[in-house]
Amino acid sequence: MRWSIKCSDVYFLKVRFGLKDGSACTSMRKTWEEALEHCRETHTDLTSLNSETEQRLALSEIQHDHITERVWIGLRFFGDHWLWVNGDPLVYEAWPEGDQEYQCPLRKRCGALTKEGHWENWDCEEKVHFICY
């Protein structure tokens, strides 16, 4: 996977997953559902982070380019557990140590990646930047 952010006002995130290659303009702020729809219409999906390596690469670029807030990722709480919307199994997790809020969220049922490098459950109706692949 390769990430790069190259614009001053508009952040372009390029992601490479094997043969999948795309970019998403994340200057837009969208709800989680709007971001999902945008990604599926113009790329493939909201991104999933399936390993510590992918997480570190994403975090390194986000911190390097001074993104100062969370970004939507393709993580959603359905039923009684968290799932990647693209169907990938949840084999890697990056919740903050000691944080129990994500285990049974009442309202914050969408996943975001923070600039600190952890995931957080967030209100799906908030409009934030997002990452497509």
PDB file of C-alpha atoms in Angstrom:
ATOM      1  CA  MET A   1       0.000   0.000   0.000  1.00  0.00           C
ATOM      2  CA  ARG A   2       1.284   3.479  -0.844  1.00  0.00           C
ATOM      3  CA  TRP A   3      -0.151   6.746   0.421  1.00  0.00           C
ATOM      4  CA  SER A   4       0.749  10.244  -0.696  1.00  0.00           C
ATOM      5  CA  ILE A   5      -0.729  13.676  -0.007  1.00  0.00           C
ATOM      6  CA  LYS A   6       0.343  16.337  -2.485  1.00  0.00           C
ATOM      7  CA  CYS A   7      -1.953  19.407  -2.399  1.00  0.00           C
ATOM      8  CA  SER A   8      -2.060  22.433  -0.131  1.00  0.00           C
ATOM      9  CA  ASP A   9      -5.826  22.886   0.137  1.00  0.00           C
ATOM     10  CA  VAL A  10      -7.017  19.590  -1.279  1.00  0.00           C
ATOM     11  CA  TYR A  11      -5.633  16.332   0.050  1.00  0.00           C
ATOM     12  CA  PHE A  12      -5.281  13.529  -2.438  1.00  0.00           C
ATOM     13  CA  LEU A  13      -4.667  10.144  -0.899  1.00  0.00           C
ATOM     14  CA  LYS A  14      -3.322   7.522  -3.264  1.00  0.00           C
ATOM     15  CA  VAL A  15      -3.614   3.986  -2.100  1.00  0.00           C
ATOM     16  CA  ARG A  16      -2.200   0.880  -3.743  1.00  0.00           C
ATOM     17  CA  PHE A  17      -3.439  -2.554  -2.720  1.00  0.00           C
ATOM     18  CA  GLY A  18      -1.866  -4.987  -5.154  1.00  0.00           C
ATOM     19  CA  LEU A  19      -3.589  -4.267  -8.452  1.00  0.00           C
ATOM     20  CA  LYS A  20      -6.089  -1.860  -6.939  1.00  0.00           C
ATOM     21  CA  ASP A  21      -4.991   1.733  -7.462  1.00  0.00           C
ATOM     22  CA  GLY A  22      -7.039   4.858  -6.946  1.00  0.00           C
ATOM     23  CA  SER A  23      -7.173   8.279  -5.428  1.00  0.00           C
ATOM     24  CA  ALA A  24      -9.750  10.115  -3.381  1.00  0.00           C
ATOM     25  CA  CYS A  25     -10.085  13.830  -2.978  1.00  0.00           C
ATOM     26  CA  THR A  26     -10.667  14.242   0.718  1.00  0.00           C
ATOM     27  CA  SER A  27     -11.032  17.998   0.769  1.00  0.00           C
ATOM     28  CA  MET A  28     -14.702  17.090   0.941  1.00  0.00           C
ATOM     29  CA  ARG A  29     -16.266  16.429   4.288  1.00  0.00           C
ATOM     30  CA  LYS A  30     -18.983  13.828   4.253  1.00  0.00           C
ATOM     31  CA  THR A  31     -20.951  11.707   6.652  1.00  0.00           C
ATOM     32  CA  TRP A  32     -19.799   8.107   6.806  1.00  0.00           C
ATOM     33  CA  GLU A  33     -22.637   6.945   4.522  1.00  0.00           C
ATOM     34  CA  GLU A  34     -21.976   9.773   2.039  1.00  0.00           C
ATOM     35  CA  ALA A  35     -18.268   8.907   2.049  1.00  0.00           C
ATOM     36  CA  LEU A  36     -19.066   5.236   1.444  1.00  0.00           C
ATOM     37  CA  GLU A  37     -21.342   6.132  -1.464  1.00  0.00           C
ATOM     38  CA  HIS A  38     -18.740   8.497  -2.944  1.00  0.00           C
ATOM     39  CA  CYS A  39     -15.983   5.895  -2.698  1.00  0.00           C
ATOM     40  CA  ARG A  40     -18.119   3.199  -4.281  1.00  0.00           C
ATOM     41  CA  GLU A  41     -19.185   5.490  -7.128  1.00  0.00           C
ATOM     42  CA  THR A  42     -15.741   6.872  -7.944  1.00  0.00           C
ATOM     43  CA  HIS A  43     -13.245   4.291  -6.659  1.00  0.00           C
ATOM     44  CA  THR A  44     -13.707   0.923  -4.972  1.00  0.00           C
ATOM     45  CA  ASP A  45     -14.657   1.409  -1.315  1.00  0.00           C
ATOM     46  CA  LEU A  46     -13.748   3.125   1.931  1.00  0.00           C
ATOM     47  CA  THR A  47     -10.324   1.837   2.900  1.00  0.00           C
ATOM     48  CA  SER A  48      -9.681  -1.008   5.284  1.00  0.00           C
ATOM     49  CA  LEU A  49      -6.519  -1.324   7.391  1.00  0.00           C
ATOM     50  CA  ASN A  50      -5.717  -5.004   7.714  1.00  0.00           C
ATOM     51  CA  SER A  51      -2.301  -4.981   9.328  1.00  0.00           C
ATOM     52  CA  GLU A  52       0.037  -3.015  11.529  1.00  0.00           C
ATOM     53  CA  THR A  53       2.108  -2.263   8.422  1.00  0.00           C
ATOM     54  CA  GLU A  54      -0.842  -0.679   6.615  1.00  0.00           C
ATOM     55  CA  GLN A  55      -1.726   1.235   9.769  1.00  0.00           C
ATOM     56  CA  ARG A  56       1.843   2.558  10.154  1.00  0.00           C
ATOM     57  CA  LEU A  57       2.085   3.610   6.515  1.00  0.00           C
ATOM     58  CA  ALA A  58      -1.213   5.465   6.727  1.00  0.00           C
ATOM     59  CA  LEU A  59      -0.271   7.114  10.002  1.00  0.00           C
ATOM     60  CA  SER A  60       3.171   8.121   8.759  1.00  0.00           C
ATOM     61  CA  GLU A  61       1.768   9.952   5.761  1.00  0.00           C
ATOM     62  CA  ILE A  62      -1.126  11.509   7.673  1.00  0.00           C
ATOM     63  CA  GLN A  63       1.227  12.870  10.348  1.00  0.00           C
ATOM     64  CA  HIS A  64       3.847  13.943   7.808  1.00  0.00           C
ATOM     65  CA  ASP A  65       1.301  15.999   5.914  1.00  0.00           C
ATOM     66  CA  HIS A  66      -0.217  17.546   9.040  1.00  0.00           C
ATOM     67  CA  ILE A  67      -3.735  16.176   8.767  1.00  0.00           C
ATOM     68  CA  THR A  68      -5.111  17.357  12.087  1.00  0.00           C
ATOM     69  CA  GLU A  69      -8.304  15.379  12.419  1.00  0.00           C
ATOM     70  CA  ARG A  70      -9.797  11.941  11.995  1.00  0.00           C
ATOM     71  CA  VAL A  71     -10.625  10.412   8.618  1.00  0.00           C
ATOM     72  CA  TRP A  72     -13.356   7.893   7.875  1.00  0.00           C
ATOM     73  CA  ILE A  73     -12.264   4.342   7.175  1.00  0.00           C
ATOM     74  CA  GLY A  74     -14.473   1.459   6.075  1.00  0.00           C
ATOM     75  CA  LEU A  75     -15.187   0.203   9.590  1.00  0.00           C
ATOM     76  CA  ARG A  76     -18.787  -0.043  10.821  1.00  0.00           C
ATOM     77  CA  PHE A  77     -20.547  -1.559  13.841  1.00  0.00           C
ATOM     78  CA  PHE A  78     -23.252  -3.978  12.642  1.00  0.00           C
ATOM     79  CA  GLY A  79     -25.326  -6.081  14.999  1.00  0.00           C
ATOM     80  CA  ASP A  80     -22.901  -6.845  17.781  1.00  0.00           C
ATOM     81  CA  HIS A  81     -19.468  -6.473  16.174  1.00  0.00           C
ATOM     82  CA  TRP A  82     -17.256  -4.301  13.966  1.00  0.00           C
ATOM     83  CA  LEU A  83     -16.904  -5.194  10.279  1.00  0.00           C
ATOM     84  CA  TRP A  84     -15.035  -3.867   7.262  1.00  0.00           C
ATOM     85  CA  VAL A  85     -17.628  -2.848   4.673  1.00  0.00           C
ATOM     86  CA  ASN A  86     -15.623  -4.416   1.834  1.00  0.00           C
ATOM     87  CA  GLY A  87     -15.950  -7.841   3.463  1.00  0.00           C
ATOM     88  CA  ASP A  88     -12.377  -8.153   4.748  1.00  0.00           C
ATOM     89  CA  PRO A  89     -12.196  -9.976   8.093  1.00  0.00           C
ATOM     90  CA  LEU A  90     -11.267  -7.854  11.107  1.00  0.00           C
ATOM     91  CA  VAL A  91      -7.928  -9.518  11.856  1.00  0.00           C
ATOM     92  CA  TYR A  92      -6.074  -6.406  13.049  1.00  0.00           C
ATOM     93  CA  GLU A  93      -7.364  -3.808  15.519  1.00  0.00           C
ATOM     94  CA  ALA A  94      -6.005  -0.437  16.619  1.00  0.00           C
ATOM     95  CA  TRP A  95      -8.411   0.755  19.305  1.00  0.00           C
ATOM     96  CA  PRO A  96      -6.834   2.874  22.063  1.00  0.00           C
ATOM     97  CA  GLU A  97      -5.666   0.830  25.022  1.00  0.00           C
ATOM     98  CA  GLY A  98      -8.219   0.854  27.822  1.00  0.00           C
ATOM     99  CA  ASP A  99     -10.996   2.309  25.655  1.00  0.00           C
ATOM    100  CA  GLN A 100     -14.137   0.253  26.151  1.00  0.00           C
ATOM    101  CA  GLU A 101     -16.593   2.607  24.414  1.00  0.00           C
ATOM    102  CA  TYR A 102     -16.188   0.885  21.039  1.00  0.00           C
ATOM    103  CA  GLN A 103     -17.330  -2.500  22.407  1.00  0.00           C
ATOM    104  CA  CYS A 104     -21.029  -1.665  22.430  1.00  0.00           C
ATOM    105  CA  PRO A 105     -21.547   1.746  20.853  1.00  0.00           C
ATOM    106  CA  LEU A 106     -25.018   3.219  21.110  1.00  0.00           C
ATOM    107  CA  ARG A 107     -24.550   6.138  18.731  1.00  0.00           C
ATOM    108  CA  LYS A 108     -20.946   6.236  17.535  1.00  0.00           C
ATOM    109  CA  ARG A 109     -21.104   3.263  15.165  1.00  0.00           C
ATOM    110  CA  CYS A 110     -18.643   4.297  12.422  1.00  0.00           C
ATOM    111  CA  GLY A 111     -14.873   3.867  12.454  1.00  0.00           C
ATOM    112  CA  ALA A 112     -12.300   6.603  11.953  1.00  0.00           C
ATOM    113  CA  LEU A 113      -8.512   6.745  11.946  1.00  0.00           C
ATOM    114  CA  THR A 114      -7.026   9.506  14.098  1.00  0.00           C
ATOM    115  CA  LYS A 115      -3.787  11.405  13.562  1.00  0.00           C
ATOM    116  CA  GLU A 116      -2.515   9.712  16.733  1.00  0.00           C
ATOM    117  CA  GLY A 117      -2.758   6.378  14.953  1.00  0.00           C
ATOM    118  CA  HIS A 118      -5.663   4.683  16.618  1.00  0.00           C
ATOM    119  CA  TRP A 119      -9.200   3.933  15.617  1.00  0.00           C
ATOM    120  CA  GLU A 120     -12.160   5.538  17.272  1.00  0.00           C
ATOM    121  CA  ASN A 121     -15.837   5.012  16.996  1.00  0.00           C
ATOM    122  CA  TRP A 122     -17.477   8.209  15.864  1.00  0.00           C
ATOM    123  CA  ASP A 123     -20.948   9.570  15.129  1.00  0.00           C
ATOM    124  CA  CYS A 124     -21.726   8.510  11.551  1.00  0.00           C
ATOM    125  CA  GLU A 125     -23.494  11.819  10.867  1.00  0.00           C
ATOM    126  CA  GLU A 126     -20.379  13.927  11.479  1.00  0.00           C
ATOM    127  CA  LYS A 127     -18.834  15.277   8.286  1.00  0.00           C
ATOM    128  CA  VAL A 128     -15.104  14.548   8.099  1.00  0.00           C
ATOM    129  CA  HIS A 129     -12.487  13.703   5.469  1.00  0.00           C
ATOM    130  CA  PHE A 130     -12.298  10.113   4.267  1.00  0.00           C
ATOM    131  CA  ILE A 131     -10.010   7.679   2.479  1.00  0.00           C
ATOM    132  CA  CYS A 132     -11.058   5.659  -0.563  1.00  0.00           C
ATOM    133  CA  TYR A 133      -9.078   2.970  -2.331  1.00  0.00           C
TER     134      TYR A 133
END
